[in-house]
Amino acid sequence: MVCARAALGLGALWAAAWGVLLLTAPAGAQRGRKKVVHVLEGESGSVVVQTAPGQVVSHRGGTIVLPCRYHYEAAAHGHDGVRLKWTKVVDPLAFTDVFVALGPQHRAFGSYRGRAELQGDGPGDASLVLRNVTLQDYGRYECEVTNELEDDAGMVKLDLEGVVFPYHPRGGRYKLTFAEAQRACAEQDGILASAEQLHAAWRDGLDWCNAGWLRDGSVQYPVNRPREPCGGLGGSGSAGDGGDANGGVRNYGYRHNAEERYDAFCFTSNLPGRVFFLKPLRPVPFSGAARACAARGAAVAKVGQLFAAWKLQLLDRCTAGWLADGSARYPIVNPRKRCGGRRPGVRSLGFPDATRRLFGVYCYRTPGAPDPAPGGWGWGWAGGGGWAGGARDPAAWTPLRV
């Protein structure tokens, strides 16, 4: 009897303590991976958490439900005083808080504020609704249910529809540390791809003979057409379902992320806006690309935006154009001989001399942004005249009706 009263007192103290912690826990709190321990099993009513097998799939800007339900092995327990906690796995031994609920008190943390809420579909439902999904939401989430001395947890993997693309900056190949690769992907509207995403891209036909960083700190590259300069004709050093005459994903393992330098494999997802090709009245150097797009209510497209438009919006254009990083590329959905070969993809002309090589430009317009010159405007000088060998300053260009 004394032990029972002590347990009840401990339970009341636990509930009160968590009521305070729910309101005061720091947004960036992290903790190490823990073992799930059932203190009271058998007929005592251990809580059991069930999550979705496999993974759930969404896209950038979408709404997704991360499914999680719980029940008790004994029917004597109710659902009052249950603490529900969602965390995201950011490293093998570290989590970041996403959402916590204890009775009527609910709190979302960090970038999840205003986007995360419980589904609340009856007793035992701990599912989390996540709105306006971002690239950074990709990954594994833990659903933890705790009632006094009993707890259990389950994992849900959130995957995103999208495209993996290799990237290196103007400075050349193998110039990026791990941190620089993360920044480079972010600057091009992406994140570092995961090993699973790279493997899926390889299965979808990605063939790239330069090693790049992945989000777990490993360095890999996909080979669909084996050749000697790309890991040889066999499977040595390969991972995944390949590794023979069909190629595979070559894996250098985990590298020193502050000293060693490679390229990057980035991932991006659905675009809320639209990428389009703009061919001004006169070819533009790179310095004039931003002004050309601005005249159409847009900005120069980033590399990730062009890849997303090619893969998810089926943009097909056999004309090279400037992108925001100073590279010149063009997207091919329907391969033809005069457009770079027999395989679909985004063709790259590298980083041309910005003062000499003149192209059109790929622009990106956000949703709802007006087009100030729909179909009847171009670039020129108000006084008339032509390009004149570049003698006139492109900074003086103004939009003119054509």
PDB file of C-alpha atoms in Angstrom, residues 9-239:
ATOM      1  CA  GLY A   9       2.447  10.642  -5.666  1.00  0.00           C
ATOM      2  CA  LEU A  10       5.252  10.238  -8.144  1.00  0.00           C
ATOM      3  CA  GLY A  11       2.770  10.193 -11.038  1.00  0.00           C
ATOM      4  CA  ALA A  12       1.145  13.437  -9.870  1.00  0.00           C
ATOM      5  CA  LEU A  13       4.544  15.053  -9.465  1.00  0.00           C
ATOM      6  CA  TRP A  14       5.528  13.873 -12.967  1.00  0.00           C
ATOM      7  CA  ALA A  15       2.407  15.374 -14.550  1.00  0.00           C
ATOM      8  CA  ALA A  16       2.945  18.716 -12.835  1.00  0.00           C
ATOM      9  CA  ALA A  17       6.602  18.800 -13.796  1.00  0.00           C
ATOM     10  CA  TRP A  18       5.850  18.136 -17.459  1.00  0.00           C
ATOM     11  CA  GLY A  19       3.218  20.862 -17.458  1.00  0.00           C
ATOM     12  CA  VAL A  20       6.021  23.302 -16.623  1.00  0.00           C
ATOM     13  CA  LEU A  21       8.546  21.780 -19.030  1.00  0.00           C
ATOM     14  CA  LEU A  22       6.056  21.912 -21.870  1.00  0.00           C
ATOM     15  CA  LEU A  23       5.988  25.693 -21.626  1.00  0.00           C
ATOM     16  CA  THR A  24       9.672  26.255 -20.943  1.00  0.00           C
ATOM     17  CA  ALA A  25      11.536  23.709 -23.108  1.00  0.00           C
ATOM     18  CA  PRO A  26      14.004  25.429 -25.474  1.00  0.00           C
ATOM     19  CA  ALA A  27      13.162  25.381 -29.156  1.00  0.00           C
ATOM     20  CA  GLY A  28      16.477  23.868 -30.186  1.00  0.00           C
ATOM     21  CA  ALA A  29      16.629  21.209 -27.497  1.00  0.00           C
ATOM     22  CA  GLN A  30      18.380  17.999 -28.502  1.00  0.00           C
ATOM     23  CA  ARG A  31      18.889  14.724 -26.761  1.00  0.00           C
ATOM     24  CA  GLY A  32      20.695  11.503 -27.378  1.00  0.00           C
ATOM     25  CA  ARG A  33      19.024   8.335 -28.584  1.00  0.00           C
ATOM     26  CA  LYS A  34      17.409   6.472 -25.718  1.00  0.00           C
ATOM     27  CA  LYS A  35      16.336   2.916 -25.165  1.00  0.00           C
ATOM     28  CA  VAL A  36      12.598   2.384 -24.738  1.00  0.00           C
ATOM     29  CA  VAL A  37      12.022   0.785 -21.326  1.00  0.00           C
ATOM     30  CA  HIS A  38       8.684  -0.595 -20.134  1.00  0.00           C
ATOM     31  CA  VAL A  39       8.731  -0.262 -16.364  1.00  0.00           C
ATOM     32  CA  LEU A  40       5.380  -1.935 -15.845  1.00  0.00           C
ATOM     33  CA  GLU A  41       4.566  -4.721 -18.289  1.00  0.00           C
ATOM     34  CA  GLY A  42       2.140  -7.599 -18.550  1.00  0.00           C
ATOM     35  CA  GLU A  43      -1.237  -6.760 -17.026  1.00  0.00           C
ATOM     36  CA  SER A  44      -0.110  -3.324 -15.820  1.00  0.00           C
ATOM     37  CA  GLY A  45      -1.117  -1.597 -19.067  1.00  0.00           C
ATOM     38  CA  SER A  46       2.072  -0.784 -21.000  1.00  0.00           C
ATOM     39  CA  VAL A  47       1.585   1.814 -23.723  1.00  0.00           C
ATOM     40  CA  VAL A  48       2.180   0.579 -27.276  1.00  0.00           C
ATOM     41  CA  VAL A  49       2.942   2.960 -30.171  1.00  0.00           C
ATOM     42  CA  GLN A  50       2.220   2.052 -33.785  1.00  0.00           C
ATOM     43  CA  THR A  51       3.556   4.076 -36.749  1.00  0.00           C
ATOM     44  CA  ALA A  52       3.365   3.629 -40.516  1.00  0.00           C
ATOM     45  CA  PRO A  53       5.629   0.988 -42.051  1.00  0.00           C
ATOM     46  CA  GLY A  54       7.916   2.209 -44.803  1.00  0.00           C
ATOM     47  CA  GLN A  55       7.642   5.936 -45.440  1.00  0.00           C
ATOM     48  CA  VAL A  56       5.203   8.714 -46.210  1.00  0.00           C
ATOM     49  CA  VAL A  57       5.787  10.884 -49.272  1.00  0.00           C
ATOM     50  CA  SER A  58       5.051  14.542 -49.892  1.00  0.00           C
ATOM     51  CA  HIS A  59       6.550  17.465 -51.807  1.00  0.00           C
ATOM     52  CA  ARG A  60       7.671  20.987 -51.046  1.00  0.00           C
ATOM     53  CA  GLY A  61       4.681  23.155 -50.178  1.00  0.00           C
ATOM     54  CA  GLY A  62       2.422  20.155 -49.505  1.00  0.00           C
ATOM     55  CA  THR A  63       0.560  18.964 -46.408  1.00  0.00           C
ATOM     56  CA  ILE A  64       1.302  15.548 -44.941  1.00  0.00           C
ATOM     57  CA  VAL A  65       0.159  13.478 -41.955  1.00  0.00           C
ATOM     58  CA  LEU A  66       2.855  11.612 -40.022  1.00  0.00           C
ATOM     59  CA  PRO A  67       0.791   8.676 -38.705  1.00  0.00           C
ATOM     60  CA  CYS A  68       1.118   7.546 -35.104  1.00  0.00           C
ATOM     61  CA  ARG A  69      -1.396   5.796 -32.837  1.00  0.00           C
ATOM     62  CA  TYR A  70      -1.090   4.314 -29.373  1.00  0.00           C
ATOM     63  CA  HIS A  71      -3.060   1.967 -27.128  1.00  0.00           C
ATOM     64  CA  TYR A  72      -2.640   0.144 -23.816  1.00  0.00           C
ATOM     65  CA  GLU A  73      -2.172  -3.574 -23.376  1.00  0.00           C
ATOM     66  CA  ALA A  74      -4.674  -3.399 -20.509  1.00  0.00           C
ATOM     67  CA  ALA A  75      -7.983  -1.575 -20.897  1.00  0.00           C
ATOM     68  CA  ALA A  76      -7.916   0.041 -17.451  1.00  0.00           C
ATOM     69  CA  HIS A  77      -5.926   3.085 -18.594  1.00  0.00           C
ATOM     70  CA  GLY A  78      -7.418   6.259 -20.011  1.00  0.00           C
ATOM     71  CA  HIS A  79      -5.833   8.878 -22.231  1.00  0.00           C
ATOM     72  CA  ASP A  80      -5.694  11.696 -19.683  1.00  0.00           C
ATOM     73  CA  GLY A  81      -2.246  12.879 -18.634  1.00  0.00           C
ATOM     74  CA  VAL A  82      -0.553  11.398 -21.701  1.00  0.00           C
ATOM     75  CA  ARG A  83       2.408  13.337 -23.076  1.00  0.00           C
ATOM     76  CA  LEU A  84       2.890  13.203 -26.852  1.00  0.00           C
ATOM     77  CA  LYS A  85       6.239  14.271 -28.238  1.00  0.00           C
ATOM     78  CA  TRP A  86       7.511  14.451 -31.811  1.00  0.00           C
ATOM     79  CA  THR A  87      11.223  14.849 -32.506  1.00  0.00           C
ATOM     80  CA  LYS A  88      13.319  14.742 -35.685  1.00  0.00           C
ATOM     81  CA  VAL A  89      16.465  12.628 -35.947  1.00  0.00           C
ATOM     82  CA  VAL A  90      19.218  15.042 -37.008  1.00  0.00           C
ATOM     83  CA  ASP A  91      22.175  12.719 -36.293  1.00  0.00           C
ATOM     84  CA  PRO A  92      22.394   9.072 -35.234  1.00  0.00           C
ATOM     85  CA  LEU A  93      22.571  10.165 -31.579  1.00  0.00           C
ATOM     86  CA  ALA A  94      20.796  13.525 -31.642  1.00  0.00           C
ATOM     87  CA  PHE A  95      17.209  14.707 -31.944  1.00  0.00           C
ATOM     88  CA  THR A  96      15.604  18.128 -32.302  1.00  0.00           C
ATOM     89  CA  ASP A  97      12.199  18.956 -30.832  1.00  0.00           C
ATOM     90  CA  VAL A  98       9.275  19.340 -33.219  1.00  0.00           C
ATOM     91  CA  PHE A  99       6.054  19.237 -31.188  1.00  0.00           C
ATOM     92  CA  VAL A 100       4.936  18.449 -27.624  1.00  0.00           C
ATOM     93  CA  ALA A 101       1.411  18.043 -26.224  1.00  0.00           C
ATOM     94  CA  LEU A 102       0.215  17.391 -22.654  1.00  0.00           C
ATOM     95  CA  GLY A 103      -3.551  17.560 -22.319  1.00  0.00           C
ATOM     96  CA  PRO A 104      -4.752  20.924 -23.692  1.00  0.00           C
ATOM     97  CA  GLN A 105      -1.235  22.368 -23.805  1.00  0.00           C
ATOM     98  CA  HIS A 106       0.397  22.124 -27.231  1.00  0.00           C
ATOM     99  CA  ARG A 107       3.646  23.613 -28.475  1.00  0.00           C
ATOM    100  CA  ALA A 108       5.566  23.481 -31.769  1.00  0.00           C
ATOM    101  CA  PHE A 109       9.247  24.393 -31.903  1.00  0.00           C
ATOM    102  CA  GLY A 110      11.555  26.272 -34.246  1.00  0.00           C
ATOM    103  CA  SER A 111      10.663  26.213 -37.928  1.00  0.00           C
ATOM    104  CA  TYR A 112       7.656  23.995 -37.158  1.00  0.00           C
ATOM    105  CA  ARG A 113       5.777  26.799 -35.397  1.00  0.00           C
ATOM    106  CA  GLY A 114       2.579  27.582 -37.263  1.00  0.00           C
ATOM    107  CA  ARG A 115       2.959  24.461 -39.423  1.00  0.00           C
ATOM    108  CA  ALA A 116       2.603  21.490 -37.060  1.00  0.00           C
ATOM    109  CA  GLU A 117      -0.484  20.346 -35.156  1.00  0.00           C
ATOM    110  CA  LEU A 118      -2.030  17.127 -33.903  1.00  0.00           C
ATOM    111  CA  GLN A 119      -4.546  15.442 -36.164  1.00  0.00           C
ATOM    112  CA  GLY A 120      -6.729  14.625 -33.135  1.00  0.00           C
ATOM    113  CA  ASP A 121      -8.744  11.846 -34.770  1.00  0.00           C
ATOM    114  CA  GLY A 122     -10.129  10.346 -31.589  1.00  0.00           C
ATOM    115  CA  PRO A 123      -8.524   8.700 -28.534  1.00  0.00           C
ATOM    116  CA  GLY A 124      -5.140   7.150 -29.185  1.00  0.00           C
ATOM    117  CA  ASP A 125      -4.336   9.309 -32.203  1.00  0.00           C
ATOM    118  CA  ALA A 126      -0.930  11.007 -31.923  1.00  0.00           C
ATOM    119  CA  SER A 127      -0.558  11.702 -35.662  1.00  0.00           C
ATOM    120  CA  LEU A 128       1.111  14.979 -36.597  1.00  0.00           C
ATOM    121  CA  VAL A 129      -0.153  17.185 -39.439  1.00  0.00           C
ATOM    122  CA  LEU A 130       2.673  19.085 -41.122  1.00  0.00           C
ATOM    123  CA  ARG A 131       1.741  21.908 -43.496  1.00  0.00           C
ATOM    124  CA  ASN A 132       3.791  23.800 -46.074  1.00  0.00           C
ATOM    125  CA  VAL A 133       6.432  21.078 -46.192  1.00  0.00           C
ATOM    126  CA  THR A 134       9.975  22.347 -46.787  1.00  0.00           C
ATOM    127  CA  LEU A 135      13.102  20.660 -48.135  1.00  0.00           C
ATOM    128  CA  GLN A 136      14.520  20.675 -44.610  1.00  0.00           C
ATOM    129  CA  ASP A 137      11.577  18.580 -43.347  1.00  0.00           C
ATOM    130  CA  TYR A 138      12.914  15.502 -45.138  1.00  0.00           C
ATOM    131  CA  GLY A 139      14.082  12.790 -42.751  1.00  0.00           C
ATOM    132  CA  ARG A 140      13.066  10.524 -39.859  1.00  0.00           C
ATOM    133  CA  TYR A 141      10.731  11.510 -37.037  1.00  0.00           C
ATOM    134  CA  GLU A 142      10.110   9.858 -33.665  1.00  0.00           C
ATOM    135  CA  CYS A 143       6.655   9.730 -32.113  1.00  0.00           C
ATOM    136  CA  GLU A 144       6.949   9.191 -28.333  1.00  0.00           C
ATOM    137  CA  VAL A 145       4.021   8.566 -26.006  1.00  0.00           C
ATOM    138  CA  THR A 146       4.579   8.724 -22.234  1.00  0.00           C
ATOM    139  CA  ASN A 147       2.167   8.119 -19.361  1.00  0.00           C
ATOM    140  CA  GLU A 148       3.783   8.397 -15.956  1.00  0.00           C
ATOM    141  CA  LEU A 149       6.332   5.566 -15.851  1.00  0.00           C
ATOM    142  CA  GLU A 150       5.342   3.970 -19.158  1.00  0.00           C
ATOM    143  CA  ASP A 151       6.541   5.026 -22.589  1.00  0.00           C
ATOM    144  CA  ASP A 152       7.009   3.764 -26.117  1.00  0.00           C
ATOM    145  CA  ALA A 153       8.120   5.292 -29.408  1.00  0.00           C
ATOM    146  CA  GLY A 154       7.926   4.675 -33.132  1.00  0.00           C
ATOM    147  CA  MET A 155       9.648   6.070 -36.214  1.00  0.00           C
ATOM    148  CA  VAL A 156       8.138   7.668 -39.322  1.00  0.00           C
ATOM    149  CA  LYS A 157      10.209   8.502 -42.407  1.00  0.00           C
ATOM    150  CA  LEU A 158       9.161  11.530 -44.470  1.00  0.00           C
ATOM    151  CA  ASP A 159      10.330  11.367 -48.079  1.00  0.00           C
ATOM    152  CA  LEU A 160       9.931  14.067 -50.739  1.00  0.00           C
ATOM    153  CA  GLU A 161       9.256  13.889 -54.449  1.00  0.00           C
ATOM    154  CA  GLY A 162      12.013  15.676 -56.295  1.00  0.00           C
ATOM    155  CA  VAL A 163      15.266  15.415 -58.216  1.00  0.00           C
ATOM    156  CA  VAL A 164      18.947  14.905 -57.344  1.00  0.00           C
ATOM    157  CA  PHE A 165      21.477  16.995 -59.251  1.00  0.00           C
ATOM    158  CA  PRO A 166      25.293  17.133 -59.142  1.00  0.00           C
ATOM    159  CA  TYR A 167      26.833  20.518 -58.481  1.00  0.00           C
ATOM    160  CA  HIS A 168      30.161  22.320 -58.358  1.00  0.00           C
ATOM    161  CA  PRO A 169      30.707  26.107 -58.364  1.00  0.00           C
ATOM    162  CA  ARG A 170      32.630  28.272 -60.808  1.00  0.00           C
ATOM    163  CA  GLY A 171      35.916  27.525 -59.033  1.00  0.00           C
ATOM    164  CA  GLY A 172      36.029  24.017 -60.504  1.00  0.00           C
ATOM    165  CA  ARG A 173      35.532  20.447 -59.405  1.00  0.00           C
ATOM    166  CA  TYR A 174      36.490  19.052 -56.004  1.00  0.00           C
ATOM    167  CA  LYS A 175      36.592  22.444 -54.304  1.00  0.00           C
ATOM    168  CA  LEU A 176      33.966  22.010 -51.565  1.00  0.00           C
ATOM    169  CA  THR A 177      34.300  20.952 -47.950  1.00  0.00           C
ATOM    170  CA  PHE A 178      31.207  19.402 -46.387  1.00  0.00           C
ATOM    171  CA  ALA A 179      30.012  22.737 -44.935  1.00  0.00           C
ATOM    172  CA  GLU A 180      30.666  24.512 -48.237  1.00  0.00           C
ATOM    173  CA  ALA A 181      28.710  21.811 -50.069  1.00  0.00           C
ATOM    174  CA  GLN A 182      25.746  22.409 -47.748  1.00  0.00           C
ATOM    175  CA  ARG A 183      25.871  26.139 -48.494  1.00  0.00           C
ATOM    176  CA  ALA A 184      26.288  25.578 -52.228  1.00  0.00           C
ATOM    177  CA  CYS A 185      23.152  23.412 -52.377  1.00  0.00           C
ATOM    178  CA  ALA A 186      21.177  25.942 -50.326  1.00  0.00           C
ATOM    179  CA  GLU A 187      22.255  28.760 -52.664  1.00  0.00           C
ATOM    180  CA  GLN A 188      20.920  26.760 -55.613  1.00  0.00           C
ATOM    181  CA  ASP A 189      17.516  26.055 -54.008  1.00  0.00           C
ATOM    182  CA  GLY A 190      18.382  22.638 -52.620  1.00  0.00           C
ATOM    183  CA  ILE A 191      19.756  20.592 -49.758  1.00  0.00           C
ATOM    184  CA  LEU A 192      22.442  17.926 -49.721  1.00  0.00           C
ATOM    185  CA  ALA A 193      20.916  14.696 -50.998  1.00  0.00           C
ATOM    186  CA  SER A 194      20.721  11.606 -48.817  1.00  0.00           C
ATOM    187  CA  ALA A 195      22.305   8.291 -49.746  1.00  0.00           C
ATOM    188  CA  GLU A 196      18.807   6.889 -50.326  1.00  0.00           C
ATOM    189  CA  GLN A 197      17.946   9.743 -52.694  1.00  0.00           C
ATOM    190  CA  LEU A 198      21.183   9.286 -54.647  1.00  0.00           C
ATOM    191  CA  HIS A 199      20.553   5.552 -54.940  1.00  0.00           C
ATOM    192  CA  ALA A 200      17.022   6.200 -56.219  1.00  0.00           C
ATOM    193  CA  ALA A 201      18.419   8.695 -58.747  1.00  0.00           C
ATOM    194  CA  TRP A 202      20.934   6.086 -59.907  1.00  0.00           C
ATOM    195  CA  ARG A 203      18.126   3.591 -60.424  1.00  0.00           C
ATOM    196  CA  ASP A 204      16.368   6.299 -62.442  1.00  0.00           C
ATOM    197  CA  GLY A 205      19.384   6.653 -64.728  1.00  0.00           C
ATOM    198  CA  LEU A 206      21.692   9.242 -63.105  1.00  0.00           C
ATOM    199  CA  ASP A 207      25.265   8.729 -64.297  1.00  0.00           C
ATOM    200  CA  TRP A 208      27.952  11.063 -62.943  1.00  0.00           C
ATOM    201  CA  CYS A 209      31.683  10.379 -62.790  1.00  0.00           C
ATOM    202  CA  ASN A 210      32.597  12.859 -60.047  1.00  0.00           C
ATOM    203  CA  ALA A 211      32.337  12.110 -56.341  1.00  0.00           C
ATOM    204  CA  GLY A 212      30.186  14.380 -54.189  1.00  0.00           C
ATOM    205  CA  TRP A 213      29.178  14.961 -50.575  1.00  0.00           C
ATOM    206  CA  LEU A 214      25.910  13.557 -49.222  1.00  0.00           C
ATOM    207  CA  ARG A 215      24.016  14.760 -46.160  1.00  0.00           C
ATOM    208  CA  ASP A 216      25.358  11.980 -43.908  1.00  0.00           C
ATOM    209  CA  GLY A 217      28.971  13.054 -44.561  1.00  0.00           C
ATOM    210  CA  SER A 218      29.734  10.243 -46.985  1.00  0.00           C
ATOM    211  CA  VAL A 219      31.129  10.748 -50.491  1.00  0.00           C
ATOM    212  CA  GLN A 220      29.614   8.755 -53.359  1.00  0.00           C
ATOM    213  CA  TYR A 221      28.819   8.913 -57.072  1.00  0.00           C
ATOM    214  CA  PRO A 222      26.418   6.993 -59.367  1.00  0.00           C
ATOM    215  CA  VAL A 223      27.598   5.103 -62.464  1.00  0.00           C
ATOM    216  CA  ASN A 224      25.107   3.638 -64.930  1.00  0.00           C
ATOM    217  CA  ARG A 225      27.582   3.223 -67.792  1.00  0.00           C
ATOM    218  CA  PRO A 226      30.705   1.634 -66.302  1.00  0.00           C
ATOM    219  CA  ARG A 227      34.047   2.809 -67.719  1.00  0.00           C
ATOM    220  CA  GLU A 228      37.615   2.761 -66.518  1.00  0.00           C
ATOM    221  CA  PRO A 229      37.855   6.404 -65.321  1.00  0.00           C
ATOM    222  CA  CYS A 230      34.703   5.935 -63.200  1.00  0.00           C
ATOM    223  CA  GLY A 231      35.624   3.138 -60.848  1.00  0.00           C
ATOM    224  CA  GLY A 232      36.385   0.545 -63.510  1.00  0.00           C
ATOM    225  CA  LEU A 233      34.169  -1.937 -65.308  1.00  0.00           C
ATOM    226  CA  GLY A 234      33.515  -4.118 -62.263  1.00  0.00           C
ATOM    227  CA  GLY A 235      31.821  -3.516 -58.961  1.00  0.00           C
ATOM    228  CA  SER A 236      34.695  -2.913 -56.579  1.00  0.00           C
ATOM    229  CA  GLY A 237      33.781  -0.186 -54.113  1.00  0.00           C
ATOM    230  CA  SER A 238      30.140  -0.136 -55.148  1.00  0.00           C
ATOM    231  CA  ALA A 239      27.045  -0.063 -53.023  1.00  0.00           C
TER     232      ALA A 239
END
